[in-house]
Amino acid sequence: MVAEGILELTLGASDGSRLPEWRAGAHVDLVLPLADAEGEPLLRPYSLCGDVADRFTYRLGILREPAGRGGSAWVHDHVKVGDELAVSPPRNHFPFAMDERVLFIAGGIGITPILPMVRKAIFDSMEWRLIVAARTTARLPFREELAHLPQDRVRLHCSEESGMLDLKALLAPLGPETTVYSCGPAPLLDALQALNQGAQWHLKIERFAAAKQPKAENQPFDVICKASAKRLHVPADKSLLEVLKGAGIKVDSSCRDGVCGTCETRVLSGTPCHRDSVLSPDERAEGTYMMVCVSRAKSDVLELDI
Ligand code: FES
């Protein structure tokens, strides 16, 4: 256990071989021996929090979420040292760039994708600061690891002791040279997005739960699945993912809420109507990829590389 309700899982290949490379911000999907709503194995995404230079182990931090869909509770209650689990290769929807100045803001378990970014920032002698917030000290994960970071750059904030983090005061002095990377609960990320409106600093976030989307009516559309040579109709009352799966087309999915990025699919033509919480505004505008669990089409026909 690395904090109250949070366990650390260290994974290695069962044959001892090297694991696929990854970069800060990446996650893997754990394939759990539980069935999801459609009877398929439950996939759960977890950020990699270990060292990118370690080619033989992946480290994950897993918060027990009593109100979740059972994946984290199963890991807490059933996984034992030596067990075998299937794991997807790493994917990265939260890439870390060489920004001039960086402010990391982690809320609780949101520290997991941030830790490798901090190591990278130290390695590259970047200008960085880290704020880790949690309700209580006991819920602050990886405290030992955090204690080894340069303490003049790290601030641990417990809201039960010090009240809510004053984000407005914290962010007011930041200029266009600063990028804020944040991961944590929705209220933290919603507040950051609101404060970022019209501000000069840049914001990159990763969510665990879907952001509120503006209400929009579903329109029916057709989808052409190029690799499967199929044309399908997506009615207003079904998701694109449901229609694809119903036609026997294999698409990995996990959250089905537009948060994890597992169902990301390449768009060959047509205009997606993005409703996910993964793609950045630039990526949405490019329209090259879409999350088929929640996103739909603005055009009458979408062509997908699937
Ligand atoms: Fe998670 Fe689609 S299944 S984004």
mmCIF file of C-alpha atoms and ligand atoms in Angstrom:
data_model
loop_
_atom_site.group_PDB
_atom_site.id
_atom_site.type_symbol
_atom_site.label_atom_id
_atom_site.label_comp_id
_atom_site.label_asym_id
_atom_site.label_seq_id
_atom_site.Cartn_x
_atom_site.Cartn_y
_atom_site.Cartn_z
ATOM 1 C CA MET A 1 0.000 0.000 0.000
ATOM 2 C CA VAL A 2 1.414 3.416 -0.937
ATOM 3 C CA ALA A 3 -1.381 5.417 0.739
ATOM 4 C CA GLU A 4 -4.775 4.813 2.288
ATOM 5 C CA GLY A 5 -6.783 2.860 -0.324
ATOM 6 C CA ILE A 6 -3.974 2.888 -2.902
ATOM 7 C CA LEU A 7 -1.833 -0.097 -3.760
ATOM 8 C CA GLU A 8 1.178 -0.264 -5.991
ATOM 9 C CA LEU A 9 1.385 -3.126 -8.481
ATOM 10 C CA THR A 10 4.697 -4.069 -10.092
ATOM 11 C CA LEU A 11 4.377 -6.070 -13.294
ATOM 12 C CA GLY A 12 7.023 -7.952 -15.276
ATOM 13 C CA ALA A 13 6.813 -10.190 -18.344
ATOM 14 C CA SER A 14 6.148 -13.780 -17.256
ATOM 15 C CA ASP A 15 9.140 -14.962 -19.341
ATOM 16 C CA GLY A 16 11.393 -12.211 -17.925
ATOM 17 C CA SER A 17 11.784 -10.483 -21.305
ATOM 18 C CA ARG A 18 11.931 -6.733 -21.912
ATOM 19 C CA LEU A 19 8.646 -4.831 -21.905
ATOM 20 C CA PRO A 20 7.558 -2.413 -24.648
ATOM 21 C CA GLU A 21 9.038 1.070 -24.250
ATOM 22 C CA TRP A 22 6.874 3.938 -23.020
ATOM 23 C CA ARG A 23 7.076 7.643 -22.296
ATOM 24 C CA ALA A 24 5.899 9.768 -19.398
ATOM 25 C CA GLY A 25 2.099 10.081 -19.354
ATOM 26 C CA ALA A 26 1.444 6.589 -20.777
ATOM 27 C CA HIS A 27 -0.982 4.026 -19.391
ATOM 28 C CA VAL A 28 -1.688 0.327 -19.895
ATOM 29 C CA ASP A 29 -4.984 -1.547 -19.836
ATOM 30 C CA LEU A 30 -5.167 -4.389 -17.322
ATOM 31 C CA VAL A 31 -7.331 -7.200 -18.645
ATOM 32 C CA LEU A 32 -9.232 -8.445 -15.605
ATOM 33 C CA PRO A 33 -10.923 -11.852 -15.391
ATOM 34 C CA LEU A 34 -14.303 -10.210 -14.893
ATOM 35 C CA ALA A 35 -17.006 -9.769 -17.495
ATOM 36 C CA ASP A 36 -18.143 -6.319 -18.548
ATOM 37 C CA ALA A 37 -21.777 -5.482 -19.404
ATOM 38 C CA GLU A 38 -21.407 -7.281 -22.750
ATOM 39 C CA GLY A 39 -19.752 -10.371 -21.333
ATOM 40 C CA GLU A 40 -16.280 -9.364 -22.549
ATOM 41 C CA PRO A 41 -13.215 -9.237 -20.262
ATOM 42 C CA LEU A 42 -13.082 -6.035 -18.247
ATOM 43 C CA LEU A 43 -10.250 -3.711 -19.366
ATOM 44 C CA ARG A 44 -9.110 -1.065 -16.920
ATOM 45 C CA PRO A 45 -6.585 1.673 -17.756
ATOM 46 C CA TYR A 46 -3.892 2.571 -15.212
ATOM 47 C CA SER A 47 -1.101 5.125 -15.640
ATOM 48 C CA LEU A 48 2.491 3.941 -15.530
ATOM 49 C CA CYS A 49 4.212 5.627 -12.597
ATOM 50 C CA GLY A 50 7.629 3.925 -12.648
ATOM 51 C CA ASP A 51 10.876 4.733 -14.399
ATOM 52 C CA VAL A 52 10.822 4.846 -18.224
ATOM 53 C CA ALA A 53 14.415 3.550 -18.227
ATOM 54 C CA ASP A 54 13.352 0.351 -16.423
ATOM 55 C CA ARG A 55 12.666 -2.011 -19.326
ATOM 56 C CA PHE A 56 11.678 -4.973 -17.161
ATOM 57 C CA THR A 57 8.919 -3.718 -14.887
ATOM 58 C CA TYR A 58 5.837 -1.527 -15.085
ATOM 59 C CA ARG A 59 4.591 0.112 -11.892
ATOM 60 C CA LEU A 60 0.956 1.118 -11.415
ATOM 61 C CA GLY A 61 -0.820 2.881 -8.565
ATOM 62 C CA ILE A 62 -4.391 1.646 -8.099
ATOM 63 C CA LEU A 63 -6.960 3.450 -5.977
ATOM 64 C CA ARG A 64 -9.784 1.316 -4.615
ATOM 65 C CA GLU A 65 -12.908 2.979 -5.950
ATOM 66 C CA PRO A 66 -15.927 1.678 -4.024
ATOM 67 C CA ALA A 67 -18.289 3.475 -6.440
ATOM 68 C CA GLY A 68 -16.451 2.190 -9.543
ATOM 69 C CA ARG A 69 -17.370 -0.734 -11.775
ATOM 70 C CA GLY A 70 -15.517 -3.294 -9.671
ATOM 71 C CA GLY A 71 -12.137 -3.384 -11.454
ATOM 72 C CA SER A 72 -10.036 -1.632 -8.802
ATOM 73 C CA ALA A 73 -11.755 -3.508 -5.946
ATOM 74 C CA TRP A 74 -11.007 -6.806 -7.704
ATOM 75 C CA VAL A 75 -7.305 -5.900 -8.012
ATOM 76 C CA HIS A 76 -7.194 -4.892 -4.314
ATOM 77 C CA ASP A 77 -8.994 -8.015 -3.140
ATOM 78 C CA HIS A 78 -7.681 -10.743 -5.436
ATOM 79 C CA VAL A 79 -4.313 -10.041 -7.035
ATOM 80 C CA LYS A 80 -1.431 -11.796 -5.251
ATOM 81 C CA VAL A 81 2.305 -11.726 -5.837
ATOM 82 C CA GLY A 82 3.086 -14.136 -8.684
ATOM 83 C CA ASP A 83 -0.331 -13.978 -10.368
ATOM 84 C CA GLU A 84 -0.497 -13.584 -14.130
ATOM 85 C CA LEU A 85 -2.513 -10.802 -15.739
ATOM 86 C CA ALA A 86 -2.876 -9.816 -19.377
ATOM 87 C CA VAL A 87 -1.775 -6.225 -20.048
ATOM 88 C CA SER A 88 -2.059 -4.110 -23.188
ATOM 89 C CA PRO A 89 0.991 -2.362 -24.630
ATOM 90 C CA PRO A 90 1.415 1.195 -23.300
ATOM 91 C CA ARG A 91 -0.664 3.958 -24.909
ATOM 92 C CA ASN A 92 -0.176 7.654 -24.346
ATOM 93 C CA HIS A 93 -2.938 10.261 -24.461
ATOM 94 C CA PHE A 94 -1.145 12.570 -22.022
ATOM 95 C CA PRO A 95 2.248 13.205 -23.648
ATOM 96 C CA PHE A 96 4.837 15.367 -21.926
ATOM 97 C CA ALA A 97 6.658 17.936 -24.090
ATOM 98 C CA MET A 98 9.775 20.041 -23.578
ATOM 99 C CA ASP A 99 7.986 23.105 -22.235
ATOM 100 C CA GLU A 100 9.923 26.116 -20.976
ATOM 101 C CA ARG A 101 8.423 26.063 -17.477
ATOM 102 C CA VAL A 102 6.168 23.423 -16.034
ATOM 103 C CA LEU A 103 3.787 23.393 -13.106
ATOM 104 C CA PHE A 104 2.524 19.921 -12.227
ATOM 105 C CA ILE A 105 -0.695 19.756 -10.202
ATOM 106 C CA ALA A 106 -1.695 16.282 -9.047
ATOM 107 C CA GLY A 107 -4.853 15.455 -7.128
ATOM 108 C CA GLY A 108 -4.436 12.229 -5.088
ATOM 109 C CA ILE A 109 -3.988 9.205 -7.366
ATOM 110 C CA GLY A 110 -3.526 11.707 -10.229
ATOM 111 C CA ILE A 111 0.156 11.732 -9.231
ATOM 112 C CA THR A 112 0.691 8.457 -11.155
ATOM 113 C CA PRO A 113 1.176 9.886 -14.693
ATOM 114 C CA ILE A 114 2.856 12.989 -13.239
ATOM 115 C CA LEU A 115 5.708 11.160 -11.423
ATOM 116 C CA PRO A 116 7.493 10.033 -14.637
ATOM 117 C CA MET A 117 7.041 13.570 -16.015
ATOM 118 C CA VAL A 118 8.754 15.019 -12.939
ATOM 119 C CA ARG A 119 11.658 12.578 -13.386
ATOM 120 C CA LYS A 120 11.937 13.615 -17.040
ATOM 121 C CA ALA A 121 11.860 17.313 -16.085
ATOM 122 C CA ILE A 122 14.691 16.703 -13.573
ATOM 123 C CA PHE A 123 16.680 14.689 -16.129
ATOM 124 C CA ASP A 124 16.334 17.477 -18.715
ATOM 125 C CA SER A 125 17.117 20.253 -16.153
ATOM 126 C CA MET A 126 13.770 21.902 -16.835
ATOM 127 C CA GLU A 127 12.205 24.613 -14.723
ATOM 128 C CA TRP A 128 9.451 22.801 -12.821
ATOM 129 C CA ARG A 129 7.329 22.817 -9.672
ATOM 130 C CA LEU A 130 4.984 20.167 -8.305
ATOM 131 C CA ILE A 131 1.875 20.481 -6.167
ATOM 132 C CA VAL A 132 0.268 17.310 -4.869
ATOM 133 C CA ALA A 133 -3.101 17.723 -3.188
ATOM 134 C CA ALA A 134 -5.120 15.196 -1.194
ATOM 135 C CA ARG A 135 -7.769 15.352 1.484
ATOM 136 C CA THR A 136 -5.495 13.978 4.212
ATOM 137 C CA THR A 137 -1.800 13.117 4.558
ATOM 138 C CA ALA A 138 -2.725 9.429 4.726
ATOM 139 C CA ARG A 139 -4.248 9.684 1.239
ATOM 140 C CA LEU A 140 -1.134 11.239 -0.338
ATOM 141 C CA PRO A 141 0.350 8.474 -2.496
ATOM 142 C CA PHE A 142 4.067 7.796 -2.983
ATOM 143 C CA ARG A 143 5.085 10.036 -0.059
ATOM 144 C CA GLU A 144 8.485 8.319 0.254
ATOM 145 C CA GLU A 145 9.220 8.914 -3.402
ATOM 146 C CA LEU A 146 8.049 12.501 -3.181
ATOM 147 C CA ALA A 147 10.365 13.052 -0.195
ATOM 148 C CA HIS A 148 13.360 12.306 -2.437
ATOM 149 C CA LEU A 149 12.486 15.089 -4.892
ATOM 150 C CA PRO A 150 14.070 18.565 -4.461
ATOM 151 C CA GLN A 151 11.823 19.850 -1.667
ATOM 152 C CA ASP A 152 12.098 23.513 -2.688
ATOM 153 C CA ARG A 153 10.087 22.577 -5.801
ATOM 154 C CA VAL A 154 7.485 20.332 -4.176
ATOM 155 C CA ARG A 155 4.424 21.334 -2.185
ATOM 156 C CA LEU A 156 2.175 18.765 -0.517
ATOM 157 C CA HIS A 157 -1.262 20.130 0.277
ATOM 158 C CA CYS A 158 -3.826 18.455 2.559
ATOM 159 C CA SER A 159 -7.206 20.125 2.273
ATOM 160 C CA GLU A 160 -8.447 18.894 5.695
ATOM 161 C CA GLU A 161 -5.544 20.776 7.316
ATOM 162 C CA SER A 162 -5.096 23.763 5.007
ATOM 163 C CA GLY A 163 -8.442 24.187 3.237
ATOM 164 C CA MET A 164 -8.974 24.039 -0.510
ATOM 165 C CA LEU A 165 -6.044 24.815 -2.771
ATOM 166 C CA ASP A 166 -6.263 28.458 -3.885
ATOM 167 C CA LEU A 167 -5.833 27.772 -7.591
ATOM 168 C CA LYS A 168 -6.696 31.296 -8.638
ATOM 169 C CA ALA A 169 -3.866 32.838 -6.586
ATOM 170 C CA LEU A 170 -1.502 30.071 -7.633
ATOM 171 C CA LEU A 171 -2.079 30.487 -11.352
ATOM 172 C CA ALA A 172 -2.497 34.268 -11.567
ATOM 173 C CA PRO A 173 1.245 35.029 -11.969
ATOM 174 C CA LEU A 174 1.811 32.429 -14.731
ATOM 175 C CA GLY A 175 2.679 33.649 -18.217
ATOM 176 C CA PRO A 176 2.759 32.057 -21.689
ATOM 177 C CA GLU A 177 6.051 30.280 -20.963
ATOM 178 C CA THR A 178 4.344 27.989 -18.417
ATOM 179 C CA THR A 179 2.451 24.795 -19.114
ATOM 180 C CA VAL A 180 0.342 23.276 -16.363
ATOM 181 C CA TYR A 181 0.066 19.470 -16.431
ATOM 182 C CA SER A 182 -2.646 18.122 -14.208
ATOM 183 C CA CYS A 183 -4.376 14.868 -13.390
ATOM 184 C CA GLY A 184 -6.850 14.294 -10.605
ATOM 185 C CA PRO A 185 -10.524 14.467 -9.704
ATOM 186 C CA ALA A 186 -13.027 16.255 -11.958
ATOM 187 C CA PRO A 187 -13.587 19.337 -9.717
ATOM 188 C CA LEU A 188 -9.840 20.111 -9.825
ATOM 189 C CA LEU A 189 -9.627 19.722 -13.606
ATOM 190 C CA ASP A 190 -12.886 21.639 -14.218
ATOM 191 C CA ALA A 191 -11.544 24.516 -12.094
ATOM 192 C CA LEU A 192 -8.254 24.545 -14.009
ATOM 193 C CA GLN A 193 -10.060 24.574 -17.351
ATOM 194 C CA ALA A 194 -12.255 27.455 -16.208
ATOM 195 C CA LEU A 195 -9.221 29.461 -15.016
ATOM 196 C CA ASN A 196 -7.387 28.702 -18.265
ATOM 197 C CA GLN A 197 -10.075 30.483 -20.325
ATOM 198 C CA GLY A 198 -8.418 33.675 -21.567
ATOM 199 C CA ALA A 199 -5.235 33.017 -19.532
ATOM 200 C CA GLN A 200 -1.777 33.041 -21.098
ATOM 201 C CA TRP A 201 -0.507 29.803 -19.586
ATOM 202 C CA HIS A 202 -1.126 26.468 -21.288
ATOM 203 C CA LEU A 203 -3.003 23.528 -19.827
ATOM 204 C CA LYS A 204 -2.719 19.787 -20.421
ATOM 205 C CA ILE A 205 -4.893 17.452 -18.380
ATOM 206 C CA GLU A 206 -5.820 13.812 -18.066
ATOM 207 C CA ARG A 207 -9.199 12.835 -16.662
ATOM 208 C CA PHE A 208 -10.346 9.719 -14.794
ATOM 209 C CA ALA A 209 -14.021 10.533 -15.341
ATOM 210 C CA ALA A 210 -15.845 12.052 -18.301
ATOM 211 C CA ALA A 211 -16.053 15.836 -18.505
ATOM 212 C CA LYS A 212 -19.543 17.327 -18.745
ATOM 213 C CA GLN A 213 -20.449 17.578 -22.415
ATOM 214 C CA PRO A 214 -22.862 20.119 -23.849
ATOM 215 C CA LYS A 215 -26.286 18.559 -24.442
ATOM 216 C CA ALA A 216 -26.685 17.498 -28.060
ATOM 217 C CA GLU A 217 -29.206 15.348 -29.875
ATOM 218 C CA ASN A 218 -27.927 12.198 -31.502
ATOM 219 C CA GLN A 219 -28.169 12.140 -35.290
ATOM 220 C CA PRO A 220 -28.154 8.874 -37.248
ATOM 221 C CA PHE A 221 -25.310 8.316 -39.704
ATOM 222 C CA ASP A 222 -23.585 5.603 -41.739
ATOM 223 C CA VAL A 223 -20.157 4.203 -41.048
ATOM 224 C CA ILE A 224 -17.907 2.561 -43.611
ATOM 225 C CA CYS A 225 -15.439 0.162 -41.989
ATOM 226 C CA LYS A 226 -12.691 0.003 -44.575
ATOM 227 C CA ALA A 227 -10.604 -2.899 -43.245
ATOM 228 C CA SER A 228 -13.709 -5.023 -42.587
ATOM 229 C CA ALA A 229 -15.350 -4.000 -45.896
ATOM 230 C CA LYS A 230 -18.678 -3.192 -44.183
ATOM 231 C CA ARG A 231 -21.134 -0.307 -44.333
ATOM 232 C CA LEU A 232 -23.324 0.007 -41.240
ATOM 233 C CA HIS A 233 -26.102 2.322 -40.101
ATOM 234 C CA VAL A 234 -25.765 3.947 -36.647
ATOM 235 C CA PRO A 235 -29.231 4.915 -35.395
ATOM 236 C CA ALA A 236 -29.727 7.797 -32.976
ATOM 237 C CA ASP A 237 -30.354 5.454 -30.027
ATOM 238 C CA LYS A 238 -27.151 3.410 -30.398
ATOM 239 C CA SER A 239 -23.506 4.285 -29.974
ATOM 240 C CA LEU A 240 -21.035 3.763 -32.777
ATOM 241 C CA LEU A 241 -19.217 1.237 -30.569
ATOM 242 C CA GLU A 242 -22.413 -0.776 -30.036
ATOM 243 C CA VAL A 243 -23.061 -0.914 -33.781
ATOM 244 C CA LEU A 244 -19.467 -1.944 -34.562
ATOM 245 C CA LYS A 245 -19.488 -4.683 -31.919
ATOM 246 C CA GLY A 246 -22.942 -5.826 -33.005
ATOM 247 C CA ALA A 247 -21.565 -6.344 -36.513
ATOM 248 C CA GLY A 248 -18.739 -8.494 -35.161
ATOM 249 C CA ILE A 249 -16.029 -5.867 -35.635
ATOM 250 C CA LYS A 250 -13.386 -6.103 -32.926
ATOM 251 C CA VAL A 251 -12.825 -2.835 -31.069
ATOM 252 C CA ASP A 252 -11.103 -2.709 -27.676
ATOM 253 C CA SER A 253 -13.022 -0.650 -25.150
ATOM 254 C CA SER A 254 -12.784 -0.004 -21.446
ATOM 255 C CA CYS A 255 -14.553 2.988 -19.884
ATOM 256 C CA ARG A 256 -17.179 3.483 -22.657
ATOM 257 C CA ASP A 257 -17.330 7.013 -21.361
ATOM 258 C CA GLY A 258 -14.793 8.733 -23.619
ATOM 259 C CA VAL A 259 -12.126 8.945 -20.920
ATOM 260 C CA CYS A 260 -9.550 6.161 -21.311
ATOM 261 C CA GLY A 261 -8.715 6.315 -25.030
ATOM 262 C CA THR A 262 -8.841 2.518 -25.432
ATOM 263 C CA CYS A 263 -11.353 2.656 -28.302
ATOM 264 C CA GLU A 264 -9.438 5.304 -30.264
ATOM 265 C CA THR A 265 -9.993 4.698 -33.987
ATOM 266 C CA ARG A 266 -8.512 6.333 -37.072
ATOM 267 C CA VAL A 267 -10.888 8.373 -39.211
ATOM 268 C CA LEU A 268 -10.280 8.095 -42.962
ATOM 269 C CA SER A 269 -12.995 10.471 -44.141
ATOM 270 C CA GLY A 270 -16.009 12.354 -42.838
ATOM 271 C CA THR A 271 -16.294 14.699 -39.861
ATOM 272 C CA PRO A 272 -16.486 13.270 -36.348
ATOM 273 C CA CYS A 273 -18.630 14.855 -33.675
ATOM 274 C CA HIS A 274 -16.249 14.533 -30.710
ATOM 275 C CA ARG A 275 -17.754 13.937 -27.283
ATOM 276 C CA ASP A 276 -14.769 12.433 -25.475
ATOM 277 C CA SER A 277 -12.530 13.783 -22.705
ATOM 278 C CA VAL A 278 -9.284 12.501 -24.222
ATOM 279 C CA LEU A 279 -8.475 14.507 -27.353
ATOM 280 C CA SER A 280 -7.079 18.044 -27.102
ATOM 281 C CA PRO A 281 -8.844 20.870 -28.964
ATOM 282 C CA ASP A 282 -6.131 20.661 -31.678
ATOM 283 C CA GLU A 283 -6.562 16.904 -32.048
ATOM 284 C CA ARG A 284 -10.325 17.351 -32.294
ATOM 285 C CA ALA A 285 -9.891 19.956 -35.010
ATOM 286 C CA GLU A 286 -7.571 17.627 -36.959
ATOM 287 C CA GLY A 287 -10.252 14.925 -36.872
ATOM 288 C CA THR A 288 -7.745 12.111 -37.500
ATOM 289 C CA TYR A 289 -8.831 9.995 -34.523
ATOM 290 C CA MET A 290 -12.039 9.560 -32.563
ATOM 291 C CA MET A 291 -13.330 7.654 -29.540
ATOM 292 C CA VAL A 292 -16.060 5.450 -30.945
ATOM 293 C CA CYS A 293 -17.660 4.749 -27.552
ATOM 294 C CA VAL A 294 -19.136 8.247 -27.254
ATOM 295 C CA SER A 295 -18.328 10.240 -30.389
ATOM 296 C CA ARG A 296 -20.559 10.284 -33.441
ATOM 297 C CA ALA A 297 -20.571 11.987 -36.862
ATOM 298 C CA LYS A 298 -21.378 15.471 -38.086
ATOM 299 C CA SER A 299 -21.276 14.230 -41.675
ATOM 300 C CA ASP A 300 -23.798 11.725 -43.068
ATOM 301 C CA VAL A 301 -21.049 9.155 -43.528
ATOM 302 C CA LEU A 302 -17.864 8.385 -41.611
ATOM 303 C CA GLU A 303 -15.152 6.132 -42.927
ATOM 304 C CA LEU A 304 -13.019 4.383 -40.312
ATOM 305 C CA ASP A 305 -9.793 2.407 -40.511
ATOM 306 C CA ILE A 306 -11.274 -0.635 -38.856
HETATM 307 FE FE1 FES B 1 -12.673 4.531 -23.073
HETATM 308 FE FE2 FES B 1 -13.801 4.748 -25.491
HETATM 309 S S1 FES B 1 -13.693 2.993 -24.243
HETATM 310 S S2 FES B 1 -12.579 6.201 -24.481
#
